[in-house]
mmCIF file of C-alpha atoms and ligand atoms in Angstrom:
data_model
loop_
_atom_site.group_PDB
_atom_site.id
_atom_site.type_symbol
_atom_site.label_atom_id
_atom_site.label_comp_id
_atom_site.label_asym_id
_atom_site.label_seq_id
_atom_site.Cartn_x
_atom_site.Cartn_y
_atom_site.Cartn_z
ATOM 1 C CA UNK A 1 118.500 94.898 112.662
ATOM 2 C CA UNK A 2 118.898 91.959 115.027
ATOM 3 C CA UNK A 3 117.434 88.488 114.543
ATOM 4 C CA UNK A 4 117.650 87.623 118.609
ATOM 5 C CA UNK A 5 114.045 87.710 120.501
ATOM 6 C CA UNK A 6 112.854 91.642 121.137
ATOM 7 C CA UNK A 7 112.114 92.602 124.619
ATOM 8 C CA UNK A 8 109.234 94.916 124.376
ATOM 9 C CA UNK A 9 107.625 97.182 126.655
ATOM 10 C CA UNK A 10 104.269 99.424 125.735
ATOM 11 C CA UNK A 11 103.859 102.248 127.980
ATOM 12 C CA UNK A 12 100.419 102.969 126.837
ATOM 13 C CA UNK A 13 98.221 105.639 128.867
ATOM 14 C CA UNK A 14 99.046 108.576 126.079
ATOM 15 C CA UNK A 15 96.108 110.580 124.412
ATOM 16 C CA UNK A 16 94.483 108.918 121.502
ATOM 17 C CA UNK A 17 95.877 108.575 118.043
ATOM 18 C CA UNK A 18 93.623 109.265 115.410
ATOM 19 C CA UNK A 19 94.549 109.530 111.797
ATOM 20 C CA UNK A 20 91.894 110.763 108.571
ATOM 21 C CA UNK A 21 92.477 109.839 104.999
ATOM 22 C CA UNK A 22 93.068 113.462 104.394
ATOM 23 C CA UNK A 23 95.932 113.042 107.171
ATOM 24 C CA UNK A 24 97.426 110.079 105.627
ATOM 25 C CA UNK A 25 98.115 112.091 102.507
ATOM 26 C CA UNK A 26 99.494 115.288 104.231
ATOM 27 C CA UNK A 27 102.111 112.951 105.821
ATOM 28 C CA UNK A 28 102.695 110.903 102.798
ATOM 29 C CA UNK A 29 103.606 114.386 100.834
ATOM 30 C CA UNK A 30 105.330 115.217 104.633
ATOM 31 C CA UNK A 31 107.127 112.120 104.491
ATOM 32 C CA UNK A 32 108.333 111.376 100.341
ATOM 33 C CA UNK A 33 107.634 114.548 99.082
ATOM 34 C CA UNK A 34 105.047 116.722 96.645
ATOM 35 C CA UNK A 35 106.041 114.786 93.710
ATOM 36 C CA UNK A 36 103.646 111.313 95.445
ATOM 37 C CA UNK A 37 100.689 113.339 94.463
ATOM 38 C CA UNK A 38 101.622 112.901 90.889
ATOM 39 C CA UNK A 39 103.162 109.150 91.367
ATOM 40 C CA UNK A 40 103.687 107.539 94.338
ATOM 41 C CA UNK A 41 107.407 106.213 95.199
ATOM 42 C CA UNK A 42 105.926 102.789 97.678
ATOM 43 C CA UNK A 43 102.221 101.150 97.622
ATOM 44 C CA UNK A 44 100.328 104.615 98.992
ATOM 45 C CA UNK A 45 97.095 104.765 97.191
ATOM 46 C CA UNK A 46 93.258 104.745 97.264
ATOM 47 C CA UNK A 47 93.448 101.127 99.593
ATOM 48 C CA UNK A 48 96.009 102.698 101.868
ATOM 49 C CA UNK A 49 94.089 105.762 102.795
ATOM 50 C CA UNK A 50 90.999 103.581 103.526
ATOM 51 C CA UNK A 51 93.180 101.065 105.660
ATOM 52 C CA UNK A 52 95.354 103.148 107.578
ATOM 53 C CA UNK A 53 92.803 104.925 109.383
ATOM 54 C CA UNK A 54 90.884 102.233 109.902
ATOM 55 C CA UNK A 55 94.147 100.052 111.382
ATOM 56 C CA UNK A 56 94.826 103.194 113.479
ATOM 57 C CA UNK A 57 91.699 103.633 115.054
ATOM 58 C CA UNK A 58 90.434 99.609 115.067
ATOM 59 C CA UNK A 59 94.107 99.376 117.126
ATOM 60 C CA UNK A 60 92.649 101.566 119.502
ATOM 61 C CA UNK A 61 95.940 103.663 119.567
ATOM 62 C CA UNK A 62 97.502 106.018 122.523
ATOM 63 C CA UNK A 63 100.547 107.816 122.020
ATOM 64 C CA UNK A 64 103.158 105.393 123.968
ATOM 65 C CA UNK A 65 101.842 102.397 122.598
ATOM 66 C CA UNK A 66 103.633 99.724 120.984
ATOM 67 C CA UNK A 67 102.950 98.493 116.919
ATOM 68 C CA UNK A 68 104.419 95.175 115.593
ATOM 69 C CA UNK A 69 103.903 96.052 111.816
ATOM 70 C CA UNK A 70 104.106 93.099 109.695
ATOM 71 C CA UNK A 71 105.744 93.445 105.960
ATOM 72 C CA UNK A 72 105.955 96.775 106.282
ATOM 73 C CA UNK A 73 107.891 96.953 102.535
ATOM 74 C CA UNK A 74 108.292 100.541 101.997
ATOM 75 C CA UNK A 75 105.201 102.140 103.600
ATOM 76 C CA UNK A 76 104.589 105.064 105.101
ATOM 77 C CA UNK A 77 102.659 103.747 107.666
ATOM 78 C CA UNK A 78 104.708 103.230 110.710
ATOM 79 C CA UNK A 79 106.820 106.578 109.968
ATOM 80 C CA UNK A 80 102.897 107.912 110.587
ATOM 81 C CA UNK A 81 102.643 105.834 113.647
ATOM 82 C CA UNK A 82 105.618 107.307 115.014
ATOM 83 C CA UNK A 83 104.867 111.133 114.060
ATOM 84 C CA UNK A 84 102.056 110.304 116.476
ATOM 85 C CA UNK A 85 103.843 109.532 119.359
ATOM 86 C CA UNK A 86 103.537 105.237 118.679
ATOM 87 C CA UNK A 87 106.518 102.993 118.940
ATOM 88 C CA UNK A 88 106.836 101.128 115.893
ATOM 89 C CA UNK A 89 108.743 97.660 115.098
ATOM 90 C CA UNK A 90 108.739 97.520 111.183
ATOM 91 C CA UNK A 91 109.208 93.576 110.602
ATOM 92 C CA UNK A 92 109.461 92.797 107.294
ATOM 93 C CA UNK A 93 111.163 89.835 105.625
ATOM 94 C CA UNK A 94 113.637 91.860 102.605
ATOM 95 C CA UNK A 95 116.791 93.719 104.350
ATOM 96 C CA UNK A 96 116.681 96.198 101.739
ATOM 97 C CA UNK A 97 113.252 97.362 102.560
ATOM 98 C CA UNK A 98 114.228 97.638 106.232
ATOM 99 C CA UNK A 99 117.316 99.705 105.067
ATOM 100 C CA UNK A 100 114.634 101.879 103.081
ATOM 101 C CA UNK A 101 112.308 102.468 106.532
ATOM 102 C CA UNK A 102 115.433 102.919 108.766
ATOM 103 C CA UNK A 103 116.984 105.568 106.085
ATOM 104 C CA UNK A 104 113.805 107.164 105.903
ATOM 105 C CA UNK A 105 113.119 107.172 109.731
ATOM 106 C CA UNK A 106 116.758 108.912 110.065
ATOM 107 C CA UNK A 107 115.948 111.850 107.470
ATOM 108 C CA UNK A 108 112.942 112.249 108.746
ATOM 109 C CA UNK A 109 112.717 111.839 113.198
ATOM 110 C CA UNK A 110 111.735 115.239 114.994
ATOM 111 C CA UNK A 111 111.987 115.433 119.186
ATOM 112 C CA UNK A 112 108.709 113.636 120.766
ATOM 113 C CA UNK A 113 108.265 110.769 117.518
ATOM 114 C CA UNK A 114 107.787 107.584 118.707
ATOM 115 C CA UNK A 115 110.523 105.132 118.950
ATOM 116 C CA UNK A 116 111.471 102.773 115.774
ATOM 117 C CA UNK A 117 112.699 99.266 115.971
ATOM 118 C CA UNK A 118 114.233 97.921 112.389
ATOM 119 C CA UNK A 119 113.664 93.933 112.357
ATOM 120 C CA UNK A 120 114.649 91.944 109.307
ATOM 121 C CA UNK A 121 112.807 88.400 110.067
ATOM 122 C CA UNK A 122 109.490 86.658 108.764
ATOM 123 C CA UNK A 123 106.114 86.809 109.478
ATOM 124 C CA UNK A 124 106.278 82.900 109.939
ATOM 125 C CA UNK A 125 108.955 82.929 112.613
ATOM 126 C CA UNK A 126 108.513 86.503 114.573
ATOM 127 C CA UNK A 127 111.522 86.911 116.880
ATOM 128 C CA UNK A 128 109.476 87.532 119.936
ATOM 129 C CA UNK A 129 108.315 86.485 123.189
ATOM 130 C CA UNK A 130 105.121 84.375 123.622
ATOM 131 C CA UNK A 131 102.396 86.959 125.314
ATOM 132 C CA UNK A 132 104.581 90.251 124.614
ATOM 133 C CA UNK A 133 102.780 92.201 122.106
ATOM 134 C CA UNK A 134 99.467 94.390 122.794
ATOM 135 C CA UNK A 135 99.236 95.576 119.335
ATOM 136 C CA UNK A 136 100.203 94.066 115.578
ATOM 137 C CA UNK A 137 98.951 95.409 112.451
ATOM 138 C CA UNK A 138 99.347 93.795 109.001
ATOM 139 C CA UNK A 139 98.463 96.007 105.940
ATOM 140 C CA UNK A 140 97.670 94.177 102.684
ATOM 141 C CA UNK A 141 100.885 92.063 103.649
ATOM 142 C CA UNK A 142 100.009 88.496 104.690
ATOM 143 C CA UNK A 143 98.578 87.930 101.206
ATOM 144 C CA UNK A 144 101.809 87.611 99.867
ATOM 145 C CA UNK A 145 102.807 85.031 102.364
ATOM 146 C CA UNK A 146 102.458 80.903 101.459
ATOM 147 C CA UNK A 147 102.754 79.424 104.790
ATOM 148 C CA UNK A 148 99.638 81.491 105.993
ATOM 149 C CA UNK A 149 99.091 78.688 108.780
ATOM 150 C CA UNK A 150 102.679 80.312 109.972
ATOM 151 C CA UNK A 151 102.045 83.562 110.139
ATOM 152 C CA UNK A 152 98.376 82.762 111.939
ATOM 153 C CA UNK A 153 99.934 80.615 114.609
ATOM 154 C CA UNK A 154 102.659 83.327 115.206
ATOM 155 C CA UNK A 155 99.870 86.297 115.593
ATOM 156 C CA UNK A 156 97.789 83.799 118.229
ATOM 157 C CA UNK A 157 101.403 83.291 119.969
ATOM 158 C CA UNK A 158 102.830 86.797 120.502
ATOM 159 C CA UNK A 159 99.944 88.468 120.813
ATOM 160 C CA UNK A 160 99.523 89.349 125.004
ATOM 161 C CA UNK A 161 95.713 88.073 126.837
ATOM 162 C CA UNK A 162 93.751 91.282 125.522
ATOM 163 C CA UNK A 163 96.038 92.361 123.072
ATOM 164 C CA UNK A 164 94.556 93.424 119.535
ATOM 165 C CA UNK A 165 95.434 92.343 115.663
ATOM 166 C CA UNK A 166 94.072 94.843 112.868
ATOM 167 C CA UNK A 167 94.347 92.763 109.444
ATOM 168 C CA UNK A 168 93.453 93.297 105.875
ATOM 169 C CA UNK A 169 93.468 91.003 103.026
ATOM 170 C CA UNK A 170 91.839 90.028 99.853
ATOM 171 C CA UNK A 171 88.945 88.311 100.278
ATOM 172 C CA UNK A 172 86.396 86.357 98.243
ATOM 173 C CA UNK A 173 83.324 84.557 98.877
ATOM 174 C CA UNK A 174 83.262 81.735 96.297
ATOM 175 C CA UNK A 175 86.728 80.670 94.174
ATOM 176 C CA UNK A 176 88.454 82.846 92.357
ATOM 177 C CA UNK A 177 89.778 81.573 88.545
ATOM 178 C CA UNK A 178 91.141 84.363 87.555
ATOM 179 C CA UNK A 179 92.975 87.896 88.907
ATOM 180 C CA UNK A 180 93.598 91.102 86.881
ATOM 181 C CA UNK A 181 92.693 89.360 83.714
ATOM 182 C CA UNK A 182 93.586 90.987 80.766
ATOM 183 C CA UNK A 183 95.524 93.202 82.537
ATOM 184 C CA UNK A 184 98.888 90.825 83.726
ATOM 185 C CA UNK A 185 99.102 87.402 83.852
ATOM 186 C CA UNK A 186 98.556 85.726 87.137
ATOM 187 C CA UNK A 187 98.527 82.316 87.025
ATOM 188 C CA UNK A 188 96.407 79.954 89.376
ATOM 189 C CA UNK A 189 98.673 78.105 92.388
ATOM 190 C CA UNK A 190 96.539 76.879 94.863
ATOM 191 C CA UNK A 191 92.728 77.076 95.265
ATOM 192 C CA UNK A 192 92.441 81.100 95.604
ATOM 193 C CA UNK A 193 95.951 81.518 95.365
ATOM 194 C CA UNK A 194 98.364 83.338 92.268
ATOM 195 C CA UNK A 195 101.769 84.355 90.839
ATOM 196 C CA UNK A 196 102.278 87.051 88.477
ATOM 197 C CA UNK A 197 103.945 85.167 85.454
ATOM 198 C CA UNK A 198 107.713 86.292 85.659
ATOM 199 C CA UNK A 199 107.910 88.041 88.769
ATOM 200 C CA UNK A 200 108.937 85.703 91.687
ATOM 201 C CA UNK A 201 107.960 86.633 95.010
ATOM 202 C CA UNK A 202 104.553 87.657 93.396
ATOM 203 C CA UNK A 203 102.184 85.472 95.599
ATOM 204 C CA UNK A 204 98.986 86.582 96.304
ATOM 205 C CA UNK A 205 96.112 85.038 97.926
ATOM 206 C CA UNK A 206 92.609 85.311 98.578
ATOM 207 C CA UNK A 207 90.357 84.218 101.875
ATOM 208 C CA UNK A 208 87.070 83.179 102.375
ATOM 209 C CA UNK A 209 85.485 83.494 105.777
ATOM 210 C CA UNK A 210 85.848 80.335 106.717
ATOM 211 C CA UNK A 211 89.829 80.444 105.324
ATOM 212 C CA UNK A 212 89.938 83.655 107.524
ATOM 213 C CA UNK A 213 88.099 81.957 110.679
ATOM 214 C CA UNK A 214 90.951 78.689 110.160
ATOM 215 C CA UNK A 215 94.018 80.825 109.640
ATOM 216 C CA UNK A 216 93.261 83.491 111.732
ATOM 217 C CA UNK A 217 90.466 83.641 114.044
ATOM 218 C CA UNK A 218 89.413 80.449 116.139
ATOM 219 C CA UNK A 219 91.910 78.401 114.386
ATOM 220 C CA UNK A 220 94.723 79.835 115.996
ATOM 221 C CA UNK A 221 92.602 81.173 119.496
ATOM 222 C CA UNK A 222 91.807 84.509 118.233
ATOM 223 C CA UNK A 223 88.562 86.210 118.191
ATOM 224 C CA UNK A 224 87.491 88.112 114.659
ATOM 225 C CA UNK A 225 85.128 91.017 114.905
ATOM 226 C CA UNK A 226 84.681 94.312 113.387
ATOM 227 C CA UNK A 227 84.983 93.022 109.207
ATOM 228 C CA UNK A 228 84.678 95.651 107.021
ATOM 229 C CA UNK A 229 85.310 95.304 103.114
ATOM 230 C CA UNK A 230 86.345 98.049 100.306
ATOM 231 C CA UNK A 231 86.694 97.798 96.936
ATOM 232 C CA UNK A 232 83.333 96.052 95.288
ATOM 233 C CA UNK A 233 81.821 97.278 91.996
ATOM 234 C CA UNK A 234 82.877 100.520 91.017
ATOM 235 C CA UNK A 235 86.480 101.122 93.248
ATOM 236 C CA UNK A 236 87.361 97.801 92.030
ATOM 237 C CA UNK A 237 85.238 96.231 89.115
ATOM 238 C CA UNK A 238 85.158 99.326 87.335
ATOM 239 C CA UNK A 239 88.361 100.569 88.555
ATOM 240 C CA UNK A 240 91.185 98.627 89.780
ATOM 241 C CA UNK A 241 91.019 95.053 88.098
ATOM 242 C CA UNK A 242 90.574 97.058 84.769
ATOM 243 C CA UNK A 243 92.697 98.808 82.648
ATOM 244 C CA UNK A 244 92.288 102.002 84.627
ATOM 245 C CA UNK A 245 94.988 100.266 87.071
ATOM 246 C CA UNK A 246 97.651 102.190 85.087
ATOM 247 C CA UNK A 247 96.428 104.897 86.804
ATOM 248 C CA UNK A 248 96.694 103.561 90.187
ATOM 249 C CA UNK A 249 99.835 104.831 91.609
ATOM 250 C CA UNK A 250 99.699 108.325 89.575
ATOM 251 C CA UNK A 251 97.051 111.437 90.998
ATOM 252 C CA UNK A 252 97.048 110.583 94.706
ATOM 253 C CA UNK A 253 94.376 112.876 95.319
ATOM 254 C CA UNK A 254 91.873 111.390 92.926
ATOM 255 C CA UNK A 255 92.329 108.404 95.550
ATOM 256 C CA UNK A 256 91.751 110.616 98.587
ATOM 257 C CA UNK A 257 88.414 111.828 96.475
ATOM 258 C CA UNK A 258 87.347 108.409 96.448
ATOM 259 C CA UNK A 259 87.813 106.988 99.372
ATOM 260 C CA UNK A 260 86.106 110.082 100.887
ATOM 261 C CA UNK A 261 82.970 110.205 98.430
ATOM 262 C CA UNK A 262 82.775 106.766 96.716
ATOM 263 C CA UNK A 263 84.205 104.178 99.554
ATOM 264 C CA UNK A 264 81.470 104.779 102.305
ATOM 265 C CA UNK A 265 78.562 104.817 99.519
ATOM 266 C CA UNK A 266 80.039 101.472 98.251
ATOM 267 C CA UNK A 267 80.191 100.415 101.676
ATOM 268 C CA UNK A 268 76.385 101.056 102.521
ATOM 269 C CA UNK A 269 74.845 100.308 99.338
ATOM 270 C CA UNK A 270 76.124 97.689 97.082
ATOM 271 C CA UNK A 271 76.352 94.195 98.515
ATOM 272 C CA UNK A 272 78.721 92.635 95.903
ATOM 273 C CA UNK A 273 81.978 91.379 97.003
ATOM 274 C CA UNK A 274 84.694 93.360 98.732
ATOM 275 C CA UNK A 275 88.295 93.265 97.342
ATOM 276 C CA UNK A 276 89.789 93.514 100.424
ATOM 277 C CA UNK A 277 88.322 93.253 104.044
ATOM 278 C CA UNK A 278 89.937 94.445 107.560
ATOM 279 C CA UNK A 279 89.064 92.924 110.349
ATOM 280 C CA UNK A 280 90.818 92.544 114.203
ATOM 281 C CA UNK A 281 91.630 89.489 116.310
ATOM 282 C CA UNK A 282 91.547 89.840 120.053
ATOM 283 C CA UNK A 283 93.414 87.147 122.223
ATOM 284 C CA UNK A 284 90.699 86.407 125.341
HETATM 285 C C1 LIG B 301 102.488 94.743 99.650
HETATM 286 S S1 LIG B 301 103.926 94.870 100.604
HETATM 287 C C2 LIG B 301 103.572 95.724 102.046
HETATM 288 C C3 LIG B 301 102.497 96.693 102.143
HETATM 289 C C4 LIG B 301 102.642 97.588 103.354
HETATM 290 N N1 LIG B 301 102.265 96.891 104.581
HETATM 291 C C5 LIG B 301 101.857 98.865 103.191
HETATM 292 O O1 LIG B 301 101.201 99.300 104.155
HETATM 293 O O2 LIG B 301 101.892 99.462 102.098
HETATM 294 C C6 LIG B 301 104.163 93.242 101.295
HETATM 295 C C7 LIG B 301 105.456 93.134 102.082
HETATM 296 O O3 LIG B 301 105.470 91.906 102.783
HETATM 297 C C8 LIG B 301 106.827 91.480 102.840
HETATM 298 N N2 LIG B 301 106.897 90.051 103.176
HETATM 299 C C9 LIG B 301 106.754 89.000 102.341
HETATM 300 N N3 LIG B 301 106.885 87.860 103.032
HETATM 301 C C10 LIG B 301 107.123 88.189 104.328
HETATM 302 C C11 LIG B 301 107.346 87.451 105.529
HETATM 303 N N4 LIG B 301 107.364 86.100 105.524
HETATM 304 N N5 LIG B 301 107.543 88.121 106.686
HETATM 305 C C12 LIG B 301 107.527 89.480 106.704
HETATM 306 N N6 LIG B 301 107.326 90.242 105.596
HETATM 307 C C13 LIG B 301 107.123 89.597 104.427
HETATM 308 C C14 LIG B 301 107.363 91.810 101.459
HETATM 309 O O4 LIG B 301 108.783 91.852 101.447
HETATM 310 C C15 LIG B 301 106.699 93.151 101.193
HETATM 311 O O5 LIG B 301 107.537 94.211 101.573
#
């Protein structure tokens, strides 16, 4: 778990990596157990079988490659990575959570896994040389991050000429008042920004495109393309900012049903806002 800049290589040229939501919940039960499909143990759920995939394949992944995963916490997303033959540095800002993903990583490496680099450091201030990195992806993780402009400028730094960012955060297209009203309390920061009353290290924001373009894209020398949202009316109106949320880490394969039937209907029929959106930045 060192602090001191990580010399990376990415020897690339593998067969592809490819990973289905029905995949990401066979590893998941692989990985933690039956007992997730009745309550998950980290942040697996409906969202995470919609993003992984989508991060896997918008990375454009070969066995061999390289994956700077940002805020990991205590996913199950770079143990995935390295099942499929992807090196994986888990960087991720609480020690105990990189304890969690090394522990985990232990009980669970088999011959031909990728390799798996532990790094307790921030988002804001990656330990890594300028240019180094081909591939970064940051799962419903930056949200949770204040100095954004940071974390941007560090993606547009380490990132290599050609080298690919897949992203996903919350997203909204006018200002959000309010979050998960009625449900907890999450009280108003910053314009689009909130903190669950009582629980510090709560912070949660959400981007426009233009905040997205700033932070992120052109802002920082980084191309956006490929946005794709999830979560409007039903998966989230009628499901996850409601009271149905106590549901939401219980049944895991009620999520996998909807992110197989109801996501891409949602997706090519209703225009409302998204939730969430993924998108990738490409340094020219
Ligand atoms: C919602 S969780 C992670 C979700 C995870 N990526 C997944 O796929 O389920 C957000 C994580 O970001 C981490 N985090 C917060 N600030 C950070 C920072 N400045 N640098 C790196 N990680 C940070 C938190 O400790 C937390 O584990």
């Amino acid at each position: 778990m060192a602090s001191t800049t990580l010399e990376l290589s990415d020897a690339t040229s593998g067969r592809p990596v490819r990973l289905s939501p029905t995949g990401t919940v066979i590893y998941e039960v692989a990985l933690n157990g039956w007992r997730i499909l009745r309550e998950t143990v980290n942040d697996f759920s409906l969202w995470r079988i919609i993003e992984y995939p989508w991060a896997t394949a918008a990375l454009e992944l070969r066995r061999g490659d390289l994956v700077v995963d940002l805020g990991s916490g205590t996913s199950s997303f770079p143990h995935m990575l390295a099942k499929e033959g992807v090196d994986v540095v888990v960087l991720e800002l609480d020690a105990e959570r990189v304890r969690w993903q090394l522990a985990k990583r232990r009980a669970t490496a088999r011959p031909g896994d990728g390799r798996f680099f532990p790094l307790v450091a921030s988002a804001t201030h990656m330990p890594l040389r300028s240019g180094s990195v081909r591939r970064v992806a940051a799962v419903s993780s930056l949200e949770h991050i204040p100095d954004d402009a940071a974390v941007g400028a560090e993606i547009g730094r380490v990132l290599a000429s050609g080298g690919i960012a897949a992203v996903t955060l919350p997203f909204t297209s006018t200002e959000r008042t309010g979050f998960f009203e009625g449900i907890r309390k999450f009280v108003r920061v910053e314009r689009n920004a909130f903190v669950q009353e009582g629980k510090a290290g709560s912070f949660f924001r959400f981007y426009t495109a233009a905040d997205l373009e700033r932070i992120y894209g052109r802002g920082v020398g980084l191309v956006m393309s490929e946005l794709r949202g999830f979560g409007r009316s039903i998966l989230n109106g009628r499901y996850h900012e409601t009271r149905l949320t106590r549901y939401w880490r219980r049944f895991v394969l009620k999520d996998l049903l909807l992110a197989l039937l109801v996501h891409p209907l949602e997706e090519r029929f209703d225009r409302s806002d998204p939730l969430y959106v993924m998108f990738t930045l490409r340094k020219p």
